[in-house]
XYZ file of C-alpha atoms in Angstrom:
588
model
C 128.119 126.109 34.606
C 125.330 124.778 33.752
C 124.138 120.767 33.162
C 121.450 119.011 31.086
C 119.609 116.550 33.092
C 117.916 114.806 30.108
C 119.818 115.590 26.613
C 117.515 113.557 24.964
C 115.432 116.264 24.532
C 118.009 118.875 22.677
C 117.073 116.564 19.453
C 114.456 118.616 18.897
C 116.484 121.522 18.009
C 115.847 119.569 14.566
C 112.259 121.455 14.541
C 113.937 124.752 13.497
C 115.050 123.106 10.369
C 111.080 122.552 9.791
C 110.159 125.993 10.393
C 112.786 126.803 7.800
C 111.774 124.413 5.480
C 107.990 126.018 6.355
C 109.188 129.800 5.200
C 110.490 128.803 2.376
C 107.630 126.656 0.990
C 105.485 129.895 2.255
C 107.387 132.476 0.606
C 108.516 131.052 -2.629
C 107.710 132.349 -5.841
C 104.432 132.060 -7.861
C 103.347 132.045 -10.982
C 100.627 135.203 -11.346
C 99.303 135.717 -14.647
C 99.027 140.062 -15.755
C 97.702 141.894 -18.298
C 100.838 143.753 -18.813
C 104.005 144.634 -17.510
C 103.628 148.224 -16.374
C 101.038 146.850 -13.484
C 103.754 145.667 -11.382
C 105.193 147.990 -8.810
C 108.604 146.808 -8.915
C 109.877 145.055 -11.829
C 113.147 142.654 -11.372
C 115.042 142.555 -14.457
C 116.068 138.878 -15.637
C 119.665 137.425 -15.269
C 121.212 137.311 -18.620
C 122.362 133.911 -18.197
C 122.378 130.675 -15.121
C 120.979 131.277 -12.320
C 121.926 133.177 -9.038
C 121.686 132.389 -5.710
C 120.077 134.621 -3.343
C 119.603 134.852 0.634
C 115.955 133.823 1.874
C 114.454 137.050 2.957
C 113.418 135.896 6.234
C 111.326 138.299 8.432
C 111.590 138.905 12.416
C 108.645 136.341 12.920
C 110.871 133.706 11.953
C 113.612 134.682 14.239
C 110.976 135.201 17.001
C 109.603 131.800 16.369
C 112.673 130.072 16.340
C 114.405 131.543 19.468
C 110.834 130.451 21.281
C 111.089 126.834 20.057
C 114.842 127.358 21.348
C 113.938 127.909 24.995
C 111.251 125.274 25.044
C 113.943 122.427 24.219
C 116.199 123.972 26.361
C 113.410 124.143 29.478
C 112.340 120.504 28.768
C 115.882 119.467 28.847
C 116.098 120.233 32.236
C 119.129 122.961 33.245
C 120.296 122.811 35.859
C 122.695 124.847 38.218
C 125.011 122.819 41.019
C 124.522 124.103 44.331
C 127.452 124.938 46.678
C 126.190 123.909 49.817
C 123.878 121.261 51.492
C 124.510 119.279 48.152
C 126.024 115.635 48.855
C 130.012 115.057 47.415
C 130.264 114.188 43.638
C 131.950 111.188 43.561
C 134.322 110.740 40.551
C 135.287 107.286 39.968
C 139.125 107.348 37.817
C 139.956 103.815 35.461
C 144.120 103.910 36.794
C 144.709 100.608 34.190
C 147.129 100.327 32.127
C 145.495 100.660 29.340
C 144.825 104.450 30.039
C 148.202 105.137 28.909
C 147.116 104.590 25.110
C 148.536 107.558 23.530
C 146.223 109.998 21.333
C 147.254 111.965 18.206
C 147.092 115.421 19.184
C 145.886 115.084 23.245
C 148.268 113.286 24.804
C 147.149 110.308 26.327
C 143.700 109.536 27.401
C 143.870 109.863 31.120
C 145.472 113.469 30.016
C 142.223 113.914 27.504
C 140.254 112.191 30.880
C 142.500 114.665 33.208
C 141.056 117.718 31.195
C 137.469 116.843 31.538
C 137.906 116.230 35.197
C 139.271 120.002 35.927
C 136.421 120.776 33.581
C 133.836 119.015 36.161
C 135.138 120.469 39.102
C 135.575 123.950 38.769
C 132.200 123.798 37.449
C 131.025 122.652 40.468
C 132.930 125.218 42.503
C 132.860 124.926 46.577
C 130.720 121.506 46.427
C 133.068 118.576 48.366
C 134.307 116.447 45.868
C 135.200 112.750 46.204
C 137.725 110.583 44.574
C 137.833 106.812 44.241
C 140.730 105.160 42.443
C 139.633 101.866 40.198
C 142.281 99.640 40.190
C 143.226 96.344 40.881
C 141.638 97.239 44.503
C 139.311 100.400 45.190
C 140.938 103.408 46.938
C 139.316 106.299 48.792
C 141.432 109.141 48.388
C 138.582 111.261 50.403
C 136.933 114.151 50.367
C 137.932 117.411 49.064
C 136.002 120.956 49.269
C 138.735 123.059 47.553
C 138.568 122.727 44.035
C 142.827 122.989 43.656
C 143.363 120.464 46.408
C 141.224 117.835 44.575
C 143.014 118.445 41.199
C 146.279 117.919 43.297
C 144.979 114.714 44.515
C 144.062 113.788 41.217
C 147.159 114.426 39.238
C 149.291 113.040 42.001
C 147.519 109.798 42.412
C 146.133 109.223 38.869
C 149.182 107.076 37.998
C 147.235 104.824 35.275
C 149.927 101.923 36.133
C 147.560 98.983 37.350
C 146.820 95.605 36.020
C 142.964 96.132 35.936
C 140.259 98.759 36.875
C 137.741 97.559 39.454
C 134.978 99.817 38.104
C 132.104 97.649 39.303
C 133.655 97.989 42.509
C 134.135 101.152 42.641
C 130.661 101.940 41.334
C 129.507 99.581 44.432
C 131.474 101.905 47.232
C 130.147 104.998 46.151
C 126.681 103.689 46.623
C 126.824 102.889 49.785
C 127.867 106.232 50.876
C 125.165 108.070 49.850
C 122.368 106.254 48.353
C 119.709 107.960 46.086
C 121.206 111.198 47.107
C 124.851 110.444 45.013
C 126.244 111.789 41.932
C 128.581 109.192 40.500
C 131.330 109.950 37.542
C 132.821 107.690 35.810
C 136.184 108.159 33.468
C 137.669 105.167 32.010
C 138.041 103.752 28.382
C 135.846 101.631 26.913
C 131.936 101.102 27.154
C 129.933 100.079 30.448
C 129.395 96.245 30.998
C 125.498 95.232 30.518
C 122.873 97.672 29.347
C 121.014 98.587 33.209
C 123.007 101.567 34.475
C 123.115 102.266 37.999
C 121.054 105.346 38.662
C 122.430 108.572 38.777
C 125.324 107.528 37.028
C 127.233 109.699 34.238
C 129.824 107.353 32.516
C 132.703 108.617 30.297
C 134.681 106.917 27.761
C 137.312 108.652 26.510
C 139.421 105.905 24.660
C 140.146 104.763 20.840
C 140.287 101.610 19.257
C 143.559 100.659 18.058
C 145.713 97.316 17.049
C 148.422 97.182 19.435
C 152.114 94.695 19.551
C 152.779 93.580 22.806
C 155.098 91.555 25.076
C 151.903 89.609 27.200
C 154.581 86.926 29.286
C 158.253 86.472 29.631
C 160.020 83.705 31.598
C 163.419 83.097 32.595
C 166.179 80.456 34.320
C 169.750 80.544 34.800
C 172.269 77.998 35.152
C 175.865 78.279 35.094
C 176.942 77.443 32.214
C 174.394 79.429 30.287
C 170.306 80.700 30.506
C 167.201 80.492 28.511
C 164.527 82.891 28.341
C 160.743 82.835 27.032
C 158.687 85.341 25.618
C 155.387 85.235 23.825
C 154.443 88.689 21.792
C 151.030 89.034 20.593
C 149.616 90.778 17.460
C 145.960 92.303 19.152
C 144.787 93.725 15.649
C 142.885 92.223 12.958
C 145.487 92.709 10.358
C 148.713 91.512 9.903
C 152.119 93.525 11.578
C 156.294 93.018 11.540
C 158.097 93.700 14.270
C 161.554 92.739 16.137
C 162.546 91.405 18.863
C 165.711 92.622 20.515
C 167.391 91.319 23.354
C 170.112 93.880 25.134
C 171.777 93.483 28.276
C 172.028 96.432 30.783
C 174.993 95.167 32.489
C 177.087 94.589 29.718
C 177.265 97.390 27.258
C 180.010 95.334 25.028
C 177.364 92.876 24.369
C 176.001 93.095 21.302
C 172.479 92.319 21.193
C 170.442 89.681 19.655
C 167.852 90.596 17.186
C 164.713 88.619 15.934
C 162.716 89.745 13.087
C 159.081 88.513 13.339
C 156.012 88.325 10.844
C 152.797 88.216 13.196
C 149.093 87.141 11.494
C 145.942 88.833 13.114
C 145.549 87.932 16.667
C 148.466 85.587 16.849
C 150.423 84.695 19.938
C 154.210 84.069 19.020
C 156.392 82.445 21.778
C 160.221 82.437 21.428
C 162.968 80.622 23.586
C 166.299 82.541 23.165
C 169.180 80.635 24.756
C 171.456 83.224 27.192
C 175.066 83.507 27.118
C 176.393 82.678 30.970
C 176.855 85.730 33.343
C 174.299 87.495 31.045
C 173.308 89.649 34.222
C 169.720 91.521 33.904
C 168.397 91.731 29.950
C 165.833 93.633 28.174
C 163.373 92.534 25.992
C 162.365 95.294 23.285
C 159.713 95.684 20.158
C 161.025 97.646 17.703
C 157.447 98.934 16.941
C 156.128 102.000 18.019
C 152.175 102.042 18.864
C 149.811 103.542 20.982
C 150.683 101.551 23.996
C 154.548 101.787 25.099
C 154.072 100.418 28.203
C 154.210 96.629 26.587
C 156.415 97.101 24.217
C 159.385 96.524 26.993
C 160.333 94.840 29.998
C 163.591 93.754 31.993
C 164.252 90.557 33.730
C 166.551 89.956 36.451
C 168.829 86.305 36.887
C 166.932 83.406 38.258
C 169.201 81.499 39.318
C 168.042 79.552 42.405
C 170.666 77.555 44.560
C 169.972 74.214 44.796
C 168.779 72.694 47.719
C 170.284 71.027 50.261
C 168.974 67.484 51.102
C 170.240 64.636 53.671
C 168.754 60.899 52.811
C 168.770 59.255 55.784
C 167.717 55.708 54.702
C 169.322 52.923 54.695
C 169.793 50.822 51.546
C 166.622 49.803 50.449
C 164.086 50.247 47.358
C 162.361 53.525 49.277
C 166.396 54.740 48.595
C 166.659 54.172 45.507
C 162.751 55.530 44.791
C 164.081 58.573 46.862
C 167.055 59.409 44.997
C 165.628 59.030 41.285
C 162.545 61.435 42.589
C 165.142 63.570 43.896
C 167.266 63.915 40.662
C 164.446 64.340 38.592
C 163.347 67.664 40.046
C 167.016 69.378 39.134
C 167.013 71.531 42.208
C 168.951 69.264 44.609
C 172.178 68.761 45.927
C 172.741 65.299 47.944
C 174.912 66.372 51.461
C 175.901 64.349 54.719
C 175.262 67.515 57.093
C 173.824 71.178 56.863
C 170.937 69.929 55.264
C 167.602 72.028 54.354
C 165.493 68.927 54.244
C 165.885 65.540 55.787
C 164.310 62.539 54.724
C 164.828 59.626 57.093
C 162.834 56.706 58.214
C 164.377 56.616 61.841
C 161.724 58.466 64.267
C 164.532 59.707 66.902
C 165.993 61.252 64.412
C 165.939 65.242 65.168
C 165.456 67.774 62.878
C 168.535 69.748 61.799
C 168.560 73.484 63.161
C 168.016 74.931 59.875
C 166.147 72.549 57.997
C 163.032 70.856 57.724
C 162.202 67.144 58.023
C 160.218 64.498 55.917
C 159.940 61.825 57.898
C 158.201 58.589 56.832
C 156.837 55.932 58.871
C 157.697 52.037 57.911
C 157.285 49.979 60.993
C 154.677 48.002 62.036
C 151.683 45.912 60.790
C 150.967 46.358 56.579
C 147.835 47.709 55.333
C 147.013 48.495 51.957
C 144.563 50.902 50.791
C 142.942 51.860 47.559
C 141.322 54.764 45.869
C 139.426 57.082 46.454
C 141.511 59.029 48.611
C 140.723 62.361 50.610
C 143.092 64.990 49.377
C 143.001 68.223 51.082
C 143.568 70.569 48.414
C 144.791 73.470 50.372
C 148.278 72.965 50.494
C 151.011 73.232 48.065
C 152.271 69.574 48.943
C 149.419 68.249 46.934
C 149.286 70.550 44.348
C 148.697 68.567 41.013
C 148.703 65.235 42.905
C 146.835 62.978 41.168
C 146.283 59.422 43.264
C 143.916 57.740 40.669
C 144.468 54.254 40.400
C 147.090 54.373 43.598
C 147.792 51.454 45.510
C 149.260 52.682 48.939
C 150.867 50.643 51.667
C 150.904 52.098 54.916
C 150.856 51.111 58.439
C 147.693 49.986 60.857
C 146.874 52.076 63.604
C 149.346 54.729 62.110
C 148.596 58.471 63.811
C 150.160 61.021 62.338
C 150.156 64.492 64.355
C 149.791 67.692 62.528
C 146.624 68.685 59.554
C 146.035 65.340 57.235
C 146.906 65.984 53.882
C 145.986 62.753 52.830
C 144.017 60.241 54.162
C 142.614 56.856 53.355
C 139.410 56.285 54.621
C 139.773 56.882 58.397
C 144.094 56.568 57.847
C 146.215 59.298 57.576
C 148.342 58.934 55.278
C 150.599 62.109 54.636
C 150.454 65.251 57.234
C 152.046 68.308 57.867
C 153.208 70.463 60.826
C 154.512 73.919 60.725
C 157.471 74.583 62.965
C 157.803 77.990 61.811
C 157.620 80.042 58.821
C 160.792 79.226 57.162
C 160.594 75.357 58.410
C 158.056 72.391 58.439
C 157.743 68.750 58.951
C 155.833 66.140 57.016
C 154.860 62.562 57.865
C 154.156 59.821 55.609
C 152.685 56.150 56.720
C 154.334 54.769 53.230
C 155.684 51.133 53.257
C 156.884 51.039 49.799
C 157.255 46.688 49.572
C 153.290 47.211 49.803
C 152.785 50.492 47.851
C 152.688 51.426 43.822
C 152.634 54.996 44.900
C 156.277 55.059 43.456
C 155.698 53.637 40.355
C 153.174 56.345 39.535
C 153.670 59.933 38.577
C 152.188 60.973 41.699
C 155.569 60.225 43.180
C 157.885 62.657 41.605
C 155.058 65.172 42.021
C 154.623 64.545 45.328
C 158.414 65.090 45.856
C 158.692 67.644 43.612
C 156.229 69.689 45.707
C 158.643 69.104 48.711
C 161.339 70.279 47.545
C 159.583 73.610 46.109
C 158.140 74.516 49.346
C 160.982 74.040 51.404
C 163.082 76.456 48.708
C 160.043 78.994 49.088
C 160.484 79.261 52.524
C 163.815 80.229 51.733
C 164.232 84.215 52.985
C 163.609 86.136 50.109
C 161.265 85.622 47.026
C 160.693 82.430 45.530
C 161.492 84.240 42.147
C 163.041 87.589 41.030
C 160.683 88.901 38.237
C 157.248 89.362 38.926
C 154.058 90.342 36.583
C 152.133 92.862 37.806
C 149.355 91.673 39.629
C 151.103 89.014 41.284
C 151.056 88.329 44.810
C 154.579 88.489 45.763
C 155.492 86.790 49.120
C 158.612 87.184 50.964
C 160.320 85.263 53.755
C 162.559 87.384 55.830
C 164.922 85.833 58.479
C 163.861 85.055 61.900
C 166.180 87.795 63.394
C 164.048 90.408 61.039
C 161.050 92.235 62.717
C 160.937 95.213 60.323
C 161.513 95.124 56.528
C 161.807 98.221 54.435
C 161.087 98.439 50.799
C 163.024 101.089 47.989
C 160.908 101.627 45.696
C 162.157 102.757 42.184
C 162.026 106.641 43.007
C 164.087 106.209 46.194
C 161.099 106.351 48.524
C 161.138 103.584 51.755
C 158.082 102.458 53.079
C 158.381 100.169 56.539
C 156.381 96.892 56.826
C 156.133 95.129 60.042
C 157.272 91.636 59.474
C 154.471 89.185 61.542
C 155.314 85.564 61.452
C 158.395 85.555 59.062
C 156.778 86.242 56.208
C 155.386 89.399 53.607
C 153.061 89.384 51.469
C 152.044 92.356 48.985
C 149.968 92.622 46.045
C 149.598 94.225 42.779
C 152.780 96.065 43.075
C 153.419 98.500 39.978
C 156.163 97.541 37.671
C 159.110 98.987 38.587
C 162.209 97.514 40.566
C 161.924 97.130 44.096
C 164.908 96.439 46.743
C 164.076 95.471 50.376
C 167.043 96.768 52.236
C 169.001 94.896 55.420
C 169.206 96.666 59.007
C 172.102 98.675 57.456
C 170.259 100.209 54.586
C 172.043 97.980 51.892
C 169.726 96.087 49.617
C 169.426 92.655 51.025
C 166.616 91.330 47.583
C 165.835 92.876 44.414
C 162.358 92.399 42.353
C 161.314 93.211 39.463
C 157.718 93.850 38.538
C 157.157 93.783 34.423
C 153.675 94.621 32.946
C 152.484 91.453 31.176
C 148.837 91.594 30.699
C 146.854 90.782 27.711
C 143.637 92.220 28.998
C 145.283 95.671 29.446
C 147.237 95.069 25.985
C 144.225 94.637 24.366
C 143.040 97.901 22.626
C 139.872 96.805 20.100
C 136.939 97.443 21.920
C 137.670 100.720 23.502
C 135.986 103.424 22.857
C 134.352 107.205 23.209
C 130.732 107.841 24.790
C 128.632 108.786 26.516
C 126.067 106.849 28.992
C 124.026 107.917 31.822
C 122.092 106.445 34.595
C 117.998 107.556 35.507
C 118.521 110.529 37.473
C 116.265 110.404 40.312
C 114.524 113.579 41.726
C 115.996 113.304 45.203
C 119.179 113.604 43.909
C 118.467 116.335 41.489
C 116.537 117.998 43.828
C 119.334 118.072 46.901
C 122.498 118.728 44.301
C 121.406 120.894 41.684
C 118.881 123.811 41.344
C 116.359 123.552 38.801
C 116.492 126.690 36.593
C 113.722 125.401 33.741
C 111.393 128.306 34.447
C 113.973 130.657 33.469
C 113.557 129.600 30.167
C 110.274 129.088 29.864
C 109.439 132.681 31.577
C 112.213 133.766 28.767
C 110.109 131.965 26.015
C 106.536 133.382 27.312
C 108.036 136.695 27.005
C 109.304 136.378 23.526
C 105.412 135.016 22.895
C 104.636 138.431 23.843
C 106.823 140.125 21.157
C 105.314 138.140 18.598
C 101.910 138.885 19.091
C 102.864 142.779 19.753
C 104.508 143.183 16.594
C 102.240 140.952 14.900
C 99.171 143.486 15.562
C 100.808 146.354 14.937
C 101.898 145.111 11.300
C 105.732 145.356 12.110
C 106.623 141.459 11.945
């Protein structure tokens, strides 16, 4: 097969339109004054009425002109043939976003209309190695491949299109660095290249279409028992205005009849709704009604969230720092007061010993006052003092406190709040707080600051600190101490084996899909669920179809491809030839 190194130059294919236009003007009629009929040879006799259209009698000059003017374009556009050996891979970068499942009229969708174009590219190339790197939310190297139906395995088998983003710039970066001047890098995605400088040697493919699109972008849940609440927001991406519904089923519960909500959406609005659940409502699935040329957004399932609350002990004796306790405590919803068995235990008493299974807040009231002002150091690194604000704080603590573990907070050369990790699923924190002294609890920095405590002792919980996931998410799992190994189903059935290092998991951009990590007796011990809620990928107005390429540089040409320009011009030379023959011996 051969390729055109420099299209540009085909334009001028528009010249054989001026040697047309330069026959005709040459060979049109003229007006030649007679002194009688009977001196022409051949008379034409004169339409009775209109006029009639007759083919240009073009002679063989014009066909020998054109077909030389033909080669020339073709010979400056620079053919060229691939070579099968000593050539350096083609690299084919593949978009495997979401948003390559937009579905086409007639072709399918476009990673199928990409797909085609991509078996085009490499049986063209024949027995040259071909490489494939996935663009996705990271950059995979699925190798290098020198049979032409092994590659086009790898592709269809790999090209899922089911990730949250496409890494192209990545991607583009990689295949650079394997090698340099000498690589050929195509790219098939969607929509047009970022910035106008293209890398060199660079082919880029957009295959896509613009289109307005409904879509579910977030969802939300929480369960209590007596009853649920879910949130959704659906956006209209289009620039005119679209009706849709909203309907609300439940899996689990075929007798259920579902809920319905009809919705009038303006251009580029975001509509959020918060549906109250029935109790026991089980998993639910959110559906639009509305068919477009996305379906992957158009649905998505949520599993209960119900999170046990957690189990605290308050061991201080009746004082204000109690009663400041307590009402921080009850704000946050997610605990339950016990004497024993506790999860977390706040005490004041420093022989106190932290429970087997729990962790321990302990904070540090005796000895000699001192009170400190803002500004405070904050280390920001740690999901204790996430949001924690300490502007305007006043906060009594303790002279010559020391506090063991990393300092969360300090106050000038004070600690004032530190942490310690026992182990993955337990911690202990220290606070120099003397309340009498302090305004700390009078601020909203307080039920932050305990609100924080209890959420990271429940997400060292084993298991996930929620059940539905968007994809893209970092999802994190805490397994049980006695677990070394964790397996994960995945929705097809396949089990993949993780080795479990410190009590904890963590995996990212996970495909949507349902996911079950099983127990040591192959039963599944947590369920996820990973729904696709992505605006980006939702978003279908600026793709596109075109066609941009890079400076190809001669050491690449010159390695992958042979240059076959002479053929044509050796081609148009001899046609030259013709002409001039024919021209002398009166036959043109």
């Amino acid at each position: 097969m051969i390729f055109w190194a420099d299209k540009g130059w085909l334009l001028l294919l528009a010249t054989l339109l001026l040697l047309l236009v330069i026959y005709y003007l040459f060979r049109r009629s003229k007006a030649q004054p007679v002194s009688g009929l009977f001196l022409w040879r051949n008379q034409l006799k004169s339409q009775r009425s209109g006029f009639k259209l007759s083919r240009l009698p073009l002679p063989l000059n014009f066909f020998l002109e054109a077909l030389v003017i033909l080669l020339l374009v073709l010979a400056a556009a620079l053919p060229l043939l691939p070579r099968n050996s000593a050539a350096a891979p083609l690299t084919l970068v593949l978009d495997n976003s979401y948003s390559m499942q937009r579905r086409l009229s007639d072709r399918g969708t476009v990673r199928d209309r990409a797909e085609q174009e991509v078996t085009q590219l490499i049986k063209a190339h024949g027995n040259r190695r071909i490489r494939l790197l996935l663009a996705g939310s990271t950059v995979r190297n699925l190798g290098e491949f020198i049979e032409p139906q092994i590659a086009l395995n790898a592709v269809r088998h790999y090209w899922t299109a089911d990730e949250v983003r496409a890494e192209l710039a990545e991607a583009m970066a990689l295949a650079r660095k394997f090698d340099r001047e000498q690589q050929e890098l195509w790219v098939f995605t969607d929509a047009p290249p970022v910035g106008s400088d293209l890398p060199n040697n660079l082919h880029f493919r957009a295959l896509g279409a613009a289109a307005p699109n409904l879509a579910l972008v977030n969802a939300a849940r929480l369960d209590r028992p007596e009853g649920g609440r879910v949130m959704a927001v659906v956006a209209n991406i289009a620039s005119a205005a679209q009706a849709t519904s909203l309907i609300v089923s439940f899996p689990n519960r075929p007798t259920a009849p579902p809920l319905k909500h009809d919705l009038e959406l303006q251009p580029g609005e975001l509509r959020k709704l918060t549906l109250d659940l029935p109790a026991g409502s089980g998993e639910i699935q959110l559906q639009l009604t509305t068919e477009d040329a996305l379906p992957f957004d158009n649905a998505i399932r949520l599993l209960p969230e119900e999170r046990p609350q957690l189990k605290v002990e308050v061991d201080v004796p009746e004082s204000p720092l109690r009663r400041q306790l307590l009402e921080a405590l009850a704000s946050t919803g997610l605990t339950e007061l016990v004497d024993a068995d506790a999860e977390l235990v706040i005490t004041v008493d420093p022989q106190r010993m932290r429970s087997a299974d729990g962790s321990i807040f302990y904070i540090n009231t005796e000895g000699k006052a001192q009170v400190l002002a803002a500004p405070f150091t904050v280390n920001r690194n740690h999901p204790l003092t996430d949001g924690l604000d300490l502007t305007g704080v006043i906060w009594g603590g303790v002279q010559d406190c020391s506090l063991p573990g990393i300092p969360l907070v300090m106050g000038g050369k004070t600690p004032l709040l530190s942490v310690v990790n026992v182990d993955n699923n337990q911690f202990e924190v220290f606070a120099n707080l003397q309340s009498n002294t302090s305004t700390l609890a009078e601020t909203p920095a307080w039920p932050v600051l305990i609100y924080n405590l209890v959420d990271t002792v429940q997400s060292r919980r084993p298991g996930a600190v929620r059940n539905n996931f968007r994809s893209g998410e970092n999802i994190r799992l805490t397994f049980p101490p006695q677990m070394a190994e964790a397996r994960l189903e995945y929705a097809d059935g396949e089990v993949e084996r993780f080795t479990v290092v410190g009590g904890a998991l963590e995996l990212t951009e996970l495909p949507i899909g349902r996911y079950a990590w099983l127990d040591a007796d192959g039963k599944p011990w947590w369920t996820i669920q990973v729904n696709a809620l992505n605006f980006n990928e939702s978003d279908l107005r600026e793709k596109t179809t075109g066609n941009w390429q890079g400076e190809m540089l001669p050491a690449m040409l010159q390695r992958n491809y042979w240059n076959i320009s002479f053929i044509f011009i050796l081609a148009a030379l001899a046609v030259l030839a013709l002409h001039q023959y024919l021209n002398r011996k009166g036959r043109a």
